[in-house]
CSV table of C-alpha atoms and ligand atoms in Angstrom, one decimal:
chain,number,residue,atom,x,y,z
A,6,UNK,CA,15.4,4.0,1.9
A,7,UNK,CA,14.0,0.9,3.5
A,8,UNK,CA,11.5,-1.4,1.4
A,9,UNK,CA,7.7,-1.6,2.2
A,10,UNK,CA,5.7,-4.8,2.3
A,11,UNK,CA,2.3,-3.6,3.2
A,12,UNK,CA,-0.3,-6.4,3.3
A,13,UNK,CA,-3.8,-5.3,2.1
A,14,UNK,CA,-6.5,-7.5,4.0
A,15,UNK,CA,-9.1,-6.1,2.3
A,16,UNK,CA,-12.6,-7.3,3.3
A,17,UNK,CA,-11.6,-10.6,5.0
A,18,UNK,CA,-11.0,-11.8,9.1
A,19,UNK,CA,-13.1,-11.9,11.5
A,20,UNK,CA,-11.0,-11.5,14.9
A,21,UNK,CA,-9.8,-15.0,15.6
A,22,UNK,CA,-8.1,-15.5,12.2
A,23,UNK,CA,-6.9,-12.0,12.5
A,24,UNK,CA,-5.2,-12.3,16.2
A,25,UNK,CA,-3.7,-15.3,14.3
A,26,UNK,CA,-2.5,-14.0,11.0
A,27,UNK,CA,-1.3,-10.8,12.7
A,28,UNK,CA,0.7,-12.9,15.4
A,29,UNK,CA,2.3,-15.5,12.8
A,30,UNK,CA,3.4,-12.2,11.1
A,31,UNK,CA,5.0,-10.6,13.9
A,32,UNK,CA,7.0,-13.3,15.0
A,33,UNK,CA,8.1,-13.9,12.5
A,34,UNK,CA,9.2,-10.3,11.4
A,35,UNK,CA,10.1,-9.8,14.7
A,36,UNK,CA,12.8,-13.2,15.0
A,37,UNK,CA,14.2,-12.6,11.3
A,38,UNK,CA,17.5,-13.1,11.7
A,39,UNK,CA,18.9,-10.7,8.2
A,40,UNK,CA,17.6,-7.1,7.5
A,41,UNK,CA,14.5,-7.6,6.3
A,42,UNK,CA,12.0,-4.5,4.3
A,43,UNK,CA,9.3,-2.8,6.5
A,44,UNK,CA,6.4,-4.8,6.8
A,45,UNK,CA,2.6,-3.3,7.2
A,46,UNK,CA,-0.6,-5.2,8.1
A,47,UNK,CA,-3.4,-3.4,6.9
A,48,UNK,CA,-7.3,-5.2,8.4
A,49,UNK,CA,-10.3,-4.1,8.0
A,50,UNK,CA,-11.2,-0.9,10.4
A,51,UNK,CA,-13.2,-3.2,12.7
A,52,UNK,CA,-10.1,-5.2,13.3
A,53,UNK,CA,-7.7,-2.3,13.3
A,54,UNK,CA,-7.2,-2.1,17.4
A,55,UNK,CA,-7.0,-5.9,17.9
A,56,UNK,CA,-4.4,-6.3,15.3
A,57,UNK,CA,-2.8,-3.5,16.7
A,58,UNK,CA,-2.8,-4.8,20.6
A,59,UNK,CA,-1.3,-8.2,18.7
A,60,UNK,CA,1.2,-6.3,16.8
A,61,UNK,CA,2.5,-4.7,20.8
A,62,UNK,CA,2.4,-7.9,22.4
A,63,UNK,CA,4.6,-9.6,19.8
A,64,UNK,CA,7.5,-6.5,19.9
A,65,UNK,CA,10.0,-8.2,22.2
A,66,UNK,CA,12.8,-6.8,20.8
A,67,UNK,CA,13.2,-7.6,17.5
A,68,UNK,CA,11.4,-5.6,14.4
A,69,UNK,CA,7.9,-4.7,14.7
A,70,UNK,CA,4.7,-4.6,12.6
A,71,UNK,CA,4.0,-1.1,11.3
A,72,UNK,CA,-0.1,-1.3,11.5
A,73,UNK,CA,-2.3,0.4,8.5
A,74,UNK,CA,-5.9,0.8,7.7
A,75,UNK,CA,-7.5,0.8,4.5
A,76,UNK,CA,-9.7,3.5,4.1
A,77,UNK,CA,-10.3,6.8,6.2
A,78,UNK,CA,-12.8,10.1,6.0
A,79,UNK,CA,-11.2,13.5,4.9
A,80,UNK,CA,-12.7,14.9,7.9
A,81,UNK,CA,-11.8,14.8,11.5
A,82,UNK,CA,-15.1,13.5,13.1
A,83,UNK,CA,-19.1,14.4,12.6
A,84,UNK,CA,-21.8,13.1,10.9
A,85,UNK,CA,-20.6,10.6,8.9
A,86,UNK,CA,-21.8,7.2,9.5
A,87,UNK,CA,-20.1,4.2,9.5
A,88,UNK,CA,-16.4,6.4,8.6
A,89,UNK,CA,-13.5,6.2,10.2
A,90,UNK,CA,-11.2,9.1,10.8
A,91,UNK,CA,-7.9,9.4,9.8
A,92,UNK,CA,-7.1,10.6,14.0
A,93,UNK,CA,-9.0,7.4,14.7
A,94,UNK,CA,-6.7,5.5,13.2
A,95,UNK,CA,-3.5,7.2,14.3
A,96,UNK,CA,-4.9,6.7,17.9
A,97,UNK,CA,-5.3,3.1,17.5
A,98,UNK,CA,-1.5,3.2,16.7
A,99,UNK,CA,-2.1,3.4,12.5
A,100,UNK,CA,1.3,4.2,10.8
A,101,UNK,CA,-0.2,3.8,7.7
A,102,UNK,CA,-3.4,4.4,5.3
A,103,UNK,CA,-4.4,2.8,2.4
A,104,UNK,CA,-6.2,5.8,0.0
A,105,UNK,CA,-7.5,5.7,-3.7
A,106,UNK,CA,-7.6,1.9,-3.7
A,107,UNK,CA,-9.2,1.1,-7.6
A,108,UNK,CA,-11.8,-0.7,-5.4
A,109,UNK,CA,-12.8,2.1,-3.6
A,110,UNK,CA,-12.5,4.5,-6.7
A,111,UNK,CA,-14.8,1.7,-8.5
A,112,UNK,CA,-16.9,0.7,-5.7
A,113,UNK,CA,-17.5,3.9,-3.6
A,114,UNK,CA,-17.2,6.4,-6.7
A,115,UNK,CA,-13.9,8.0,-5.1
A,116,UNK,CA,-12.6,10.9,-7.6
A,117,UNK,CA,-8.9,12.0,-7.5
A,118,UNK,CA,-10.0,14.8,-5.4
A,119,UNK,CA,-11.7,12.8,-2.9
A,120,UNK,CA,-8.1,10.6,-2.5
A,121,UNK,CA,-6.5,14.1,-2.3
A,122,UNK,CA,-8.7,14.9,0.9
A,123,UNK,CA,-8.3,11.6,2.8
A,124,UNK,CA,-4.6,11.4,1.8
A,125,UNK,CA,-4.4,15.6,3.3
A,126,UNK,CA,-6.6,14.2,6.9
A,127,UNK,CA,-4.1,11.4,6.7
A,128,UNK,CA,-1.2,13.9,6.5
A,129,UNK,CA,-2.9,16.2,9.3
A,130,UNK,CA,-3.5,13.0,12.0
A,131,UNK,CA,0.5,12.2,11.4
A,132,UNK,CA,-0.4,8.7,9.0
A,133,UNK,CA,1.5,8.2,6.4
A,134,UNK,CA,-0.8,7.8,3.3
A,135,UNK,CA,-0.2,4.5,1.1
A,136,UNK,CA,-1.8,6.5,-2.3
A,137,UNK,CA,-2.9,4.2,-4.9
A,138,UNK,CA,-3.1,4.9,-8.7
A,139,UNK,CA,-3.4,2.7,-11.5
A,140,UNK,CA,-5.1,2.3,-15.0
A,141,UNK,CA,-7.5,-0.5,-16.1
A,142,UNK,CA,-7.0,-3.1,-18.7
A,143,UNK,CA,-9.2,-0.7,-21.3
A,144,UNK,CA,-7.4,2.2,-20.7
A,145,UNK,CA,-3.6,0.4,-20.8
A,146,UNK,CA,-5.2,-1.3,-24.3
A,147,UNK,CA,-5.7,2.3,-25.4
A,148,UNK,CA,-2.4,3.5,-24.9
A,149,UNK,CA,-3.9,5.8,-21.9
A,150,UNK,CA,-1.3,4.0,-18.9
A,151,UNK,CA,1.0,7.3,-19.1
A,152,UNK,CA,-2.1,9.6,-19.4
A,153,UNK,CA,-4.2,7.9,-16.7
A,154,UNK,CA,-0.6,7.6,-14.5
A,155,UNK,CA,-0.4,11.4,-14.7
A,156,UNK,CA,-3.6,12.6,-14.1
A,157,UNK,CA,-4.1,10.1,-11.1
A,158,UNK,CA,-0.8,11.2,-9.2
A,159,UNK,CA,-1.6,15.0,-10.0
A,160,UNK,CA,-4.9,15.1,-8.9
A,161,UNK,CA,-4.2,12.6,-5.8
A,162,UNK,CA,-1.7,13.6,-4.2
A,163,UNK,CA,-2.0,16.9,-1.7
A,164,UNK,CA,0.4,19.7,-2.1
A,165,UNK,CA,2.1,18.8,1.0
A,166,UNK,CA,3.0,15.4,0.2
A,167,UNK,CA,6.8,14.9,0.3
A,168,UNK,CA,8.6,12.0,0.2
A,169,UNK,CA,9.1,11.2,3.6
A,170,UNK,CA,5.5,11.8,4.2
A,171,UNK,CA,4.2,9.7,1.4
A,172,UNK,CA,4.1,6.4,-0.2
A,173,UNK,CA,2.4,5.5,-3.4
A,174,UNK,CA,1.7,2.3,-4.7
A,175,UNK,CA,1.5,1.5,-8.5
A,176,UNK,CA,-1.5,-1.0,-9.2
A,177,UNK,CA,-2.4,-1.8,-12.5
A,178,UNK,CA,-6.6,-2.3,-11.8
A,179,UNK,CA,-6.4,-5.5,-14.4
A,180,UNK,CA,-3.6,-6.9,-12.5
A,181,UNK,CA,-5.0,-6.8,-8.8
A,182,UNK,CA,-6.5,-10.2,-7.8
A,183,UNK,CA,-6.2,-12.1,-11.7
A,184,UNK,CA,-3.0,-13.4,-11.1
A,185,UNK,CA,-1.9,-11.5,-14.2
A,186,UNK,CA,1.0,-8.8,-13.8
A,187,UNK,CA,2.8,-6.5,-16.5
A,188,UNK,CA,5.8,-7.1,-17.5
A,189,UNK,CA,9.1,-5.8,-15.7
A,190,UNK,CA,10.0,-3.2,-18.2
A,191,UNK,CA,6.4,-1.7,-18.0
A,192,UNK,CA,6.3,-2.1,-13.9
A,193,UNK,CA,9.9,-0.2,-14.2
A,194,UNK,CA,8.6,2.7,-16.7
A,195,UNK,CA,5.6,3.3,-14.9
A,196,UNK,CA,7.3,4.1,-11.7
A,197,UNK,CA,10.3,6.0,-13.3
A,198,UNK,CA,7.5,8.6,-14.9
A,199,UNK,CA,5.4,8.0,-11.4
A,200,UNK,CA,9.2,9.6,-9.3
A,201,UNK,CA,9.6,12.1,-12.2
A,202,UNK,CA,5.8,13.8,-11.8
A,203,UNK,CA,6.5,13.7,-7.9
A,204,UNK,CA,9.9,15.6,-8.3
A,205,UNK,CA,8.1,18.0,-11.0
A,206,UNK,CA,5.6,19.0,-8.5
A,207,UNK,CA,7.0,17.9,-4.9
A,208,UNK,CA,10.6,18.2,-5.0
A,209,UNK,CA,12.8,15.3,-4.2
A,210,UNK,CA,11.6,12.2,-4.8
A,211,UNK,CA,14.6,9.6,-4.4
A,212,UNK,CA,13.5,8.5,-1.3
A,213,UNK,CA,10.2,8.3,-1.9
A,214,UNK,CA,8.8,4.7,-1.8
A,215,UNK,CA,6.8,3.6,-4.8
A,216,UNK,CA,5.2,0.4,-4.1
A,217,UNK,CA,4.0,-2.2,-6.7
A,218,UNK,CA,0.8,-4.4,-6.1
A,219,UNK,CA,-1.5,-6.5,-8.3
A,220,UNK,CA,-1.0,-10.0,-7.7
A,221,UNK,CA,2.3,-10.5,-6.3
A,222,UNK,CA,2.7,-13.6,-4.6
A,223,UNK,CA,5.8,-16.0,-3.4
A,224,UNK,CA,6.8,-16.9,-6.9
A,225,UNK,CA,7.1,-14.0,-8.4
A,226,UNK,CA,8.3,-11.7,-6.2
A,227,UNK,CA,11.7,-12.0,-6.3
A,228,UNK,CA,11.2,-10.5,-9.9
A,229,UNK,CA,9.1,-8.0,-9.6
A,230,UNK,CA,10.5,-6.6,-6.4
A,231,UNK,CA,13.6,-6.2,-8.4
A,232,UNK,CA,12.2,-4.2,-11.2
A,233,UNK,CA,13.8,-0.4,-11.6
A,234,UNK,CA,12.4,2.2,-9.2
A,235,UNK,CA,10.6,-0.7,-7.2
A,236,UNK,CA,10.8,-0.1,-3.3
A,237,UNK,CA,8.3,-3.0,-2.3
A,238,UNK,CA,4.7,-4.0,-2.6
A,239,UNK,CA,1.0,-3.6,-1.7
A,240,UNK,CA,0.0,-7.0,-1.4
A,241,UNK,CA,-3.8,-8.4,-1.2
A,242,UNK,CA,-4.4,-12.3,-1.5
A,243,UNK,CA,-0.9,-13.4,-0.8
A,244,UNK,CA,-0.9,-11.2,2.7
A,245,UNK,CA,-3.6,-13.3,3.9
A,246,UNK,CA,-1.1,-16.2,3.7
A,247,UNK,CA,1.7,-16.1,6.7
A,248,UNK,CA,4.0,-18.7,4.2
A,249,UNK,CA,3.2,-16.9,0.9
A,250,UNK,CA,4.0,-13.2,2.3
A,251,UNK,CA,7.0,-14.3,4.2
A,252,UNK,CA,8.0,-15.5,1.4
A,253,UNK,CA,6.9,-11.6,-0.4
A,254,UNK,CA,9.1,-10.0,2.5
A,255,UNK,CA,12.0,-12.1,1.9
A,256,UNK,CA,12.5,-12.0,-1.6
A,257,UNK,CA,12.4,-8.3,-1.7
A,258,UNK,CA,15.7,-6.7,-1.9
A,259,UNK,CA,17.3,-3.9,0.6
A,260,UNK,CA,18.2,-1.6,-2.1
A,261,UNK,CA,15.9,-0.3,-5.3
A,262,UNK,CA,15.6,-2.8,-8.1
A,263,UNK,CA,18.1,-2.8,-10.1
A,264,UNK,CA,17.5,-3.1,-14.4
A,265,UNK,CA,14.2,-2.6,-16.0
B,303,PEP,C1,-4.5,-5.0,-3.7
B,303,PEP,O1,-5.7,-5.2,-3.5
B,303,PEP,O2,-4.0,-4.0,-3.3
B,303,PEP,C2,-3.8,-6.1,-4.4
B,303,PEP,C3,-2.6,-5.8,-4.8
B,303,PEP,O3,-4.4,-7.3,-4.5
B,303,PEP,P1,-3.8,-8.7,-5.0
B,303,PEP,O4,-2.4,-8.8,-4.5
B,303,PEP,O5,-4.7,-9.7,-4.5
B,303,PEP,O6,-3.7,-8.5,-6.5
């Protein structure tokens, strides 16, 4: 299975710096000279087709730029202001979505059965949803990770999600933006019981990707990218950062980490 490196832009661009950050990226990925992980640029909707007609102008050859979004409605179109489709998205060349970010859940109210939806439209345009579950620093202080884990990937993920389909992405909430992260052994145990629940439920799951995110950066990447049952990260600050993330991209390793 090859690595993701999605980069999560969250709220931040405007189309100049984008054009730039997207282009930097691509050039990059696109000149490396060693097998490198798949790498994902995921703007803000608004900057989703410029990055996108960067990301083409940059393929010359070499390895492109998969393009993601962050967000999208479980329904196809209607009255839904200021949504974007999932077939909006795939149209303006999306590979990717980003579904069930803890900032949504938190800031928008989005349930597990609301991910489930957007994670089905993304499944129905042909995107490939990036699903994201993770407990906060109350729960994990409770001894709830395990609990929170399950309930979050069984109520998240749609029936048809396999693993070619599929990508989830393991963020701890207390570890996104703090510059804090959890240790290897618990990044490693929480994505062994994330594979096992998928194989319970969806069949296999060794080639399913199960990304890590919450403050990954440069200097520890190397580390955490190696952890058991890693197969890349979901990256916010340090994507905005052409140096820091190349650096993300190259430290991650071709094949699943190796001990927890
Ligand atoms: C994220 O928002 O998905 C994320 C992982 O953020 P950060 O890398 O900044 O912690």
């Amino acid at each position: 299975m090859t690595p993701l490196i999605a980069g999560n832009w969250k709220m931040n661009g405007l189309l100049a710096s984008a054009r730039t950050l997207a282009e930097t990226i691509a050039a990059k990925v696109a000149g490396a000279t060693r097998a490198i992980p798949e790498v994902a640029l995921c703007p803000p909707a608004a900057l989703v087709h410029a990055v996108g007609q960067v990301i083409e102008q940059q393929a010359k050859g070499g390895q492109t730029v998969a393009l993601g979004a962050q967000d999208c409605h479980p329904k196809e179109k209607g009255a839904h202001t200021g949504d974007t489709s999932a077939w909006l998205l795939k149209d303006m060349g999306c590979r990717y979505v980003i579904v069930g970010h803890s900032e949504r859940r938190a800031d928008h109210g989005e349930t597990d059965a609301t991910v489930q939806s957007k994670a089905a439209a993304a499944h129905a345009a042909g995107l490939i949803p990036i699903v994201c579950v993770g407990e906060t620093e109350a729960e994990r202080d409770r001894g709830e990770t395990e609990a929170v884990i399950a309930r979050q990937v069984a109520g998240s993920l749609p029936a048809a999600a396999t693993a070619a389909n599929t990508v989830i992405a393991y963020e701890p909430v207390w570890a996104i933006g703090t510059g804090r992260t959890p240790t290897v052994p618990e990044i490693a145990a929480v994505h062994t019981q994330i594979r096992a629940l998928f194989a319970q439920r969806h069949g296999a799951a060794d080639g399913l990707r199960i990304l890590y995110g919450g403050s990954v950066k440069g200097s520890n990447a190397a580390e955490v990218l190696a952890a058991k049952g890693v197969n890349g990260a979901l990256v916010g600050g340090a994507s905005l950062d052409p140096v820091d993330f190349w650096r993300i991209i190259e430290a991650c390793p071709m094949s699943p980490g190796g001990a927890p």
